[in-house]
Coordinates of C-alpha atoms in Angstrom, one line a residue:
X1 CA 119.9 173.6 138.4
X2 CA 116.4 174.7 137.9
X3 CA 113.2 172.7 137.9
X4 CA 110.6 174.0 135.4
X5 CA 106.6 174.1 136.0
X6 CA 106.0 170.7 134.7
X7 CA 108.9 168.9 136.8
X8 CA 107.9 170.7 140.0
X9 CA 104.1 169.5 139.3
X10 CA 105.3 165.7 138.5
X11 CA 107.7 165.6 141.5
X12 CA 104.7 166.9 143.8
X13 CA 102.5 164.3 142.5
X14 CA 105.3 161.7 142.8
X15 CA 105.2 162.7 146.7
X16 CA 101.6 162.6 147.5
X17 CA 101.7 159.1 145.8
X18 CA 104.6 157.7 147.5
X19 CA 102.4 158.6 151.1
X20 CA 99.6 156.7 149.6
X21 CA 101.6 153.9 148.0
X22 CA 103.5 153.4 151.2
X23 CA 101.1 154.4 154.1
X24 CA 97.7 153.4 155.0
X25 CA 94.6 154.2 157.2
X26 CA 94.5 157.4 159.5
X27 CA 98.2 158.0 159.4
X28 CA 98.1 158.1 155.3
X29 CA 95.1 160.1 155.6
X30 CA 96.9 162.6 158.1
X31 CA 100.0 162.7 156.2
X32 CA 97.8 163.7 153.0
X33 CA 96.2 166.5 154.9
X34 CA 99.1 168.2 156.0
X35 CA 100.8 167.8 152.8
X36 CA 98.2 169.4 151.1
X37 CA 97.9 172.0 153.8
X38 CA 101.6 173.1 152.7
X39 CA 100.8 172.5 148.9
X40 CA 101.1 175.9 148.0
X41 CA 104.3 176.7 149.9
X42 CA 106.4 173.0 149.7
X43 CA 105.6 172.7 146.2
X44 CA 107.9 175.8 145.6
X45 CA 110.4 175.5 148.6
X46 CA 114.3 175.0 148.2
X47 CA 116.0 173.0 150.2
X48 CA 119.0 175.0 151.2
X49 CA 119.3 178.9 151.0
X50 CA 122.7 179.0 149.1
X51 CA 123.3 177.6 145.5
X52 CA 126.4 175.9 146.3
X53 CA 124.7 174.0 149.5
X54 CA 122.1 172.0 147.6
X55 CA 118.9 172.3 145.5
X56 CA 118.9 176.0 146.3
X57 CA 115.8 176.6 143.8
X58 CA 112.5 176.5 143.7
X59 CA 111.0 172.8 143.8
X60 CA 114.5 172.1 145.6
X61 CA 112.6 170.7 148.9
X62 CA 110.8 167.9 147.2
X63 CA 113.5 166.8 144.6
X64 CA 115.5 166.3 148.1
X65 CA 113.3 164.6 149.8
X66 CA 112.1 162.2 146.9
X67 CA 115.7 161.6 146.5
X68 CA 116.5 161.0 150.2
X69 CA 113.7 158.5 150.2
X70 CA 115.2 156.3 147.0
X71 CA 118.5 156.7 148.6
X72 CA 117.4 155.2 152.0
X73 CA 115.8 152.2 150.2
X74 CA 119.0 151.8 148.1
X75 CA 121.2 151.9 151.3
X76 CA 118.8 149.7 153.2
X77 CA 119.5 146.9 151.0
X78 CA 123.4 147.7 150.9
X79 CA 123.3 147.3 154.9
X80 CA 121.2 144.1 154.6
X81 CA 123.3 142.5 152.5
X82 CA 126.6 143.0 154.6
X83 CA 124.7 141.3 157.2
X84 CA 123.7 144.4 159.4
X85 CA 120.8 143.8 161.6
X86 CA 117.6 144.8 160.5
X87 CA 114.7 143.0 162.8
X88 CA 114.3 146.0 165.1
X89 CA 112.8 148.8 162.6
X90 CA 110.8 148.5 159.4
X91 CA 111.1 149.6 156.0
X92 CA 107.9 151.7 156.5
X93 CA 109.5 153.4 159.6
X94 CA 112.7 154.1 157.6
X95 CA 110.4 155.8 154.8
X96 CA 108.3 158.1 157.1
X97 CA 111.3 159.1 158.6
X98 CA 113.0 159.9 155.4
X99 CA 109.9 161.3 154.2
X100 CA 109.5 163.9 157.1
X101 CA 113.7 164.9 158.0
X102 CA 113.4 168.2 156.8
X103 CA 109.9 168.8 157.0
X104 CA 111.0 171.9 159.4
X105 CA 112.5 173.4 156.4
X106 CA 109.1 174.5 155.1
X107 CA 108.4 176.9 158.2
X108 CA 105.6 177.2 160.5
X109 CA 102.6 177.2 160.5
X110 CA 102.1 180.5 159.0
X111 CA 105.5 181.6 157.4
X112 CA 108.0 180.0 154.9
X113 CA 111.4 179.1 156.3
X114 CA 113.4 180.8 153.6
X115 CA 112.3 183.7 151.3
X116 CA 113.9 185.2 148.3
X117 CA 117.3 187.4 148.9
X118 CA 116.1 190.9 147.8
X119 CA 120.2 191.5 148.3
X120 CA 121.9 191.6 144.9
X121 CA 125.2 191.8 146.1
X122 CA 124.4 188.8 148.4
X123 CA 123.1 187.0 145.4
X124 CA 125.8 187.5 143.3
X125 CA 128.8 187.4 145.5
X126 CA 127.8 184.6 148.2
X127 CA 125.4 183.1 146.2
X128 CA 122.6 183.4 148.6
X129 CA 119.4 183.3 146.8
X130 CA 117.4 182.8 149.8
X131 CA 117.5 184.2 153.3
X132 CA 116.0 183.3 156.4
X133 CA 112.4 184.5 157.2
X134 CA 112.5 186.8 160.0
X135 CA 109.1 185.9 160.9
X136 CA 110.2 182.5 161.5
X137 CA 110.8 182.2 165.1
X138 CA 114.5 180.3 165.5
X139 CA 114.3 176.0 165.7
X140 CA 116.4 173.3 164.7
X141 CA 115.0 171.9 161.4
X142 CA 114.4 168.5 163.0
X143 CA 112.4 169.9 166.2
X144 CA 110.1 172.0 164.1
X145 CA 109.5 168.6 162.2
X146 CA 108.8 166.8 164.6
X147 CA 106.3 169.7 166.2
X148 CA 104.6 170.0 162.6
X149 CA 103.9 166.2 162.7
X150 CA 102.5 166.3 166.1
X151 CA 100.6 169.4 165.5
X152 CA 98.6 167.6 162.5
X153 CA 98.2 164.4 164.9
X154 CA 100.2 162.2 163.1
X155 CA 102.1 159.7 165.4
X156 CA 105.3 158.3 164.7
X157 CA 107.6 155.6 166.7
X158 CA 110.5 155.9 168.4
X159 CA 112.7 154.8 165.6
X160 CA 111.2 157.3 163.8
X161 CA 111.3 160.1 165.9
X162 CA 115.2 159.6 166.8
X163 CA 115.8 158.9 162.6
X164 CA 114.3 162.4 162.3
X165 CA 115.7 164.3 165.5
X166 CA 119.5 163.2 164.5
X167 CA 119.1 163.1 160.9
X168 CA 121.9 165.6 160.6
X169 CA 124.6 163.2 162.4
X170 CA 127.5 164.9 163.7
X171 CA 127.0 168.2 161.7
X172 CA 124.7 169.0 164.8
X173 CA 126.5 169.2 168.2
X174 CA 123.2 168.0 170.1
X175 CA 123.4 165.0 168.4
X176 CA 127.0 163.8 170.0
X177 CA 125.3 161.9 172.8
X178 CA 123.5 159.5 170.7
X179 CA 126.2 158.9 168.0
X180 CA 129.3 159.0 170.1
X181 CA 129.0 156.3 173.2
X182 CA 131.6 154.1 175.3
X183 CA 129.1 152.3 177.0
X184 CA 127.4 149.6 175.2
X185 CA 124.0 149.9 176.9
X186 CA 123.7 153.7 175.3
X187 CA 124.5 153.0 172.0
X188 CA 121.9 153.2 169.3
X189 CA 119.8 150.4 169.2
X190 CA 118.8 150.7 165.8
X191 CA 120.7 151.3 162.4
X192 CA 117.6 153.4 161.2
X193 CA 119.4 157.1 162.0
X194 CA 122.3 155.8 160.4
X195 CA 121.0 154.9 157.2
X196 CA 118.9 158.0 157.2
X197 CA 121.9 160.2 157.8
X198 CA 124.0 158.9 155.0
X199 CA 120.9 158.9 152.7
X200 CA 120.6 162.6 153.2
X201 CA 124.1 163.1 152.6
X202 CA 124.1 161.0 149.5
X203 CA 121.3 162.9 148.3
X204 CA 123.1 166.5 149.1
X205 CA 126.1 165.6 148.0
X206 CA 124.6 164.2 144.2
X207 CA 122.5 167.8 144.6
X208 CA 125.4 169.6 144.9
X209 CA 127.5 167.9 141.9
X210 CA 124.3 169.0 139.8
X211 CA 124.8 172.1 140.7
X212 CA 128.9 172.3 140.4
X213 CA 129.2 169.9 137.2
X214 CA 125.8 169.9 135.2
X215 CA 123.1 166.9 135.7
X216 CA 124.3 163.4 134.3
X217 CA 121.9 160.6 133.6
X218 CA 121.5 159.1 136.7
X219 CA 120.9 161.7 138.7
X220 CA 117.3 161.8 137.2
X221 CA 116.4 158.7 138.2
X222 CA 113.6 157.8 140.7
X223 CA 113.3 154.2 142.4
X224 CA 110.2 154.4 144.1
X225 CA 108.3 156.5 142.0
X226 CA 104.6 154.8 141.4
X227 CA 105.8 151.7 143.6
X228 CA 103.3 150.4 146.0
X229 CA 104.8 149.3 149.5
X230 CA 104.1 145.4 148.3
X231 CA 106.0 145.8 145.2
X232 CA 108.5 147.6 147.0
X233 CA 109.1 144.7 149.6
X234 CA 109.6 142.7 146.9
X235 CA 112.7 144.5 146.0
X236 CA 114.2 143.9 149.5
X237 CA 117.2 141.7 149.2
X238 CA 117.0 138.7 150.9
X239 CA 119.2 138.8 154.3
X240 CA 121.8 136.3 154.2
X241 CA 121.4 133.6 156.2
X242 CA 125.0 132.2 157.7
X243 CA 125.0 128.4 158.3
X244 CA 126.5 128.5 162.2
X245 CA 129.1 125.8 162.4
X246 CA 128.5 122.4 164.2
X247 CA 129.9 122.5 167.9
X248 CA 131.9 119.1 168.2
X249 CA 131.1 117.0 171.0
X250 CA 133.2 116.4 174.0
X251 CA 133.8 113.0 175.4
X252 CA 132.5 113.1 179.2
X253 CA 135.4 112.6 181.2
X254 CA 135.1 110.9 184.6
X255 CA 135.0 114.1 186.6
X256 CA 132.6 115.9 184.3
X257 CA 130.2 113.0 185.0
X258 CA 130.6 113.0 188.4
X259 CA 129.9 116.7 188.5
X260 CA 126.8 116.1 186.6
X261 CA 125.2 113.7 188.8
X262 CA 126.1 110.4 186.8
X263 CA 126.4 107.1 188.7
X264 CA 128.7 107.8 191.7
X265 CA 129.6 104.6 192.6
X266 CA 131.0 103.5 189.0
X267 CA 132.3 106.8 188.8
X268 CA 134.0 106.3 192.4
X269 CA 135.7 103.5 191.5
X270 CA 137.2 104.6 187.9
X271 CA 138.6 107.5 189.6
X272 CA 139.6 105.8 193.0
X273 CA 139.6 102.1 192.2

């Protein structure tokens, strides 16, 4: 799977358009400033280093981010339709986490994470079209993502922090304490990280299938292209409302009335007269 120059440019414009449409105020300004700062690098960055992973080609990173955002929005609606709790996080928080979940793959402030692999043997026999840049200091991708956001003065909520931090799910050992808990008080309070992880897995699988089997007619569709936040929210499904069953009223017994402080003289006669 490869993208031509026109597709790479269209994806980049789509990404900037989503930032403009779905965020506002100072946050929007700082996001646009950061993304434009990395434009020359980010626009052509791959999403992975090996062709049998996902989107290992120029422009693969942005293509992946757009797909994760679409998958996250679709999955949010699916979770809501099944009655999942959605009151303790917002769609904007989910979109912010999806937008920036892999930001660290771009690299640090000066160097790309991935550079073309000069070894023809590795390219041919291992599909390792890129290799990790030795100039870039090691970091887990989510940690570098969060560092870059704070470097550019972009504030994020706890939901957004946690969504980005553990979006790799159980593929990252450091995430296990967040995801495996036998104590109800330490379980995840929000479903946002779970939805984002599923969205990332779905997008990566679709991208692998494009490499393995070739692109089909649906894999290139975009859900949120040129969609404002107001218009997007109109497509959020209405949460099913369950009607509580009426509680049958119990006829009070003399004993219960006595315990509740009713007329004791009458009750005494009923009970012992």
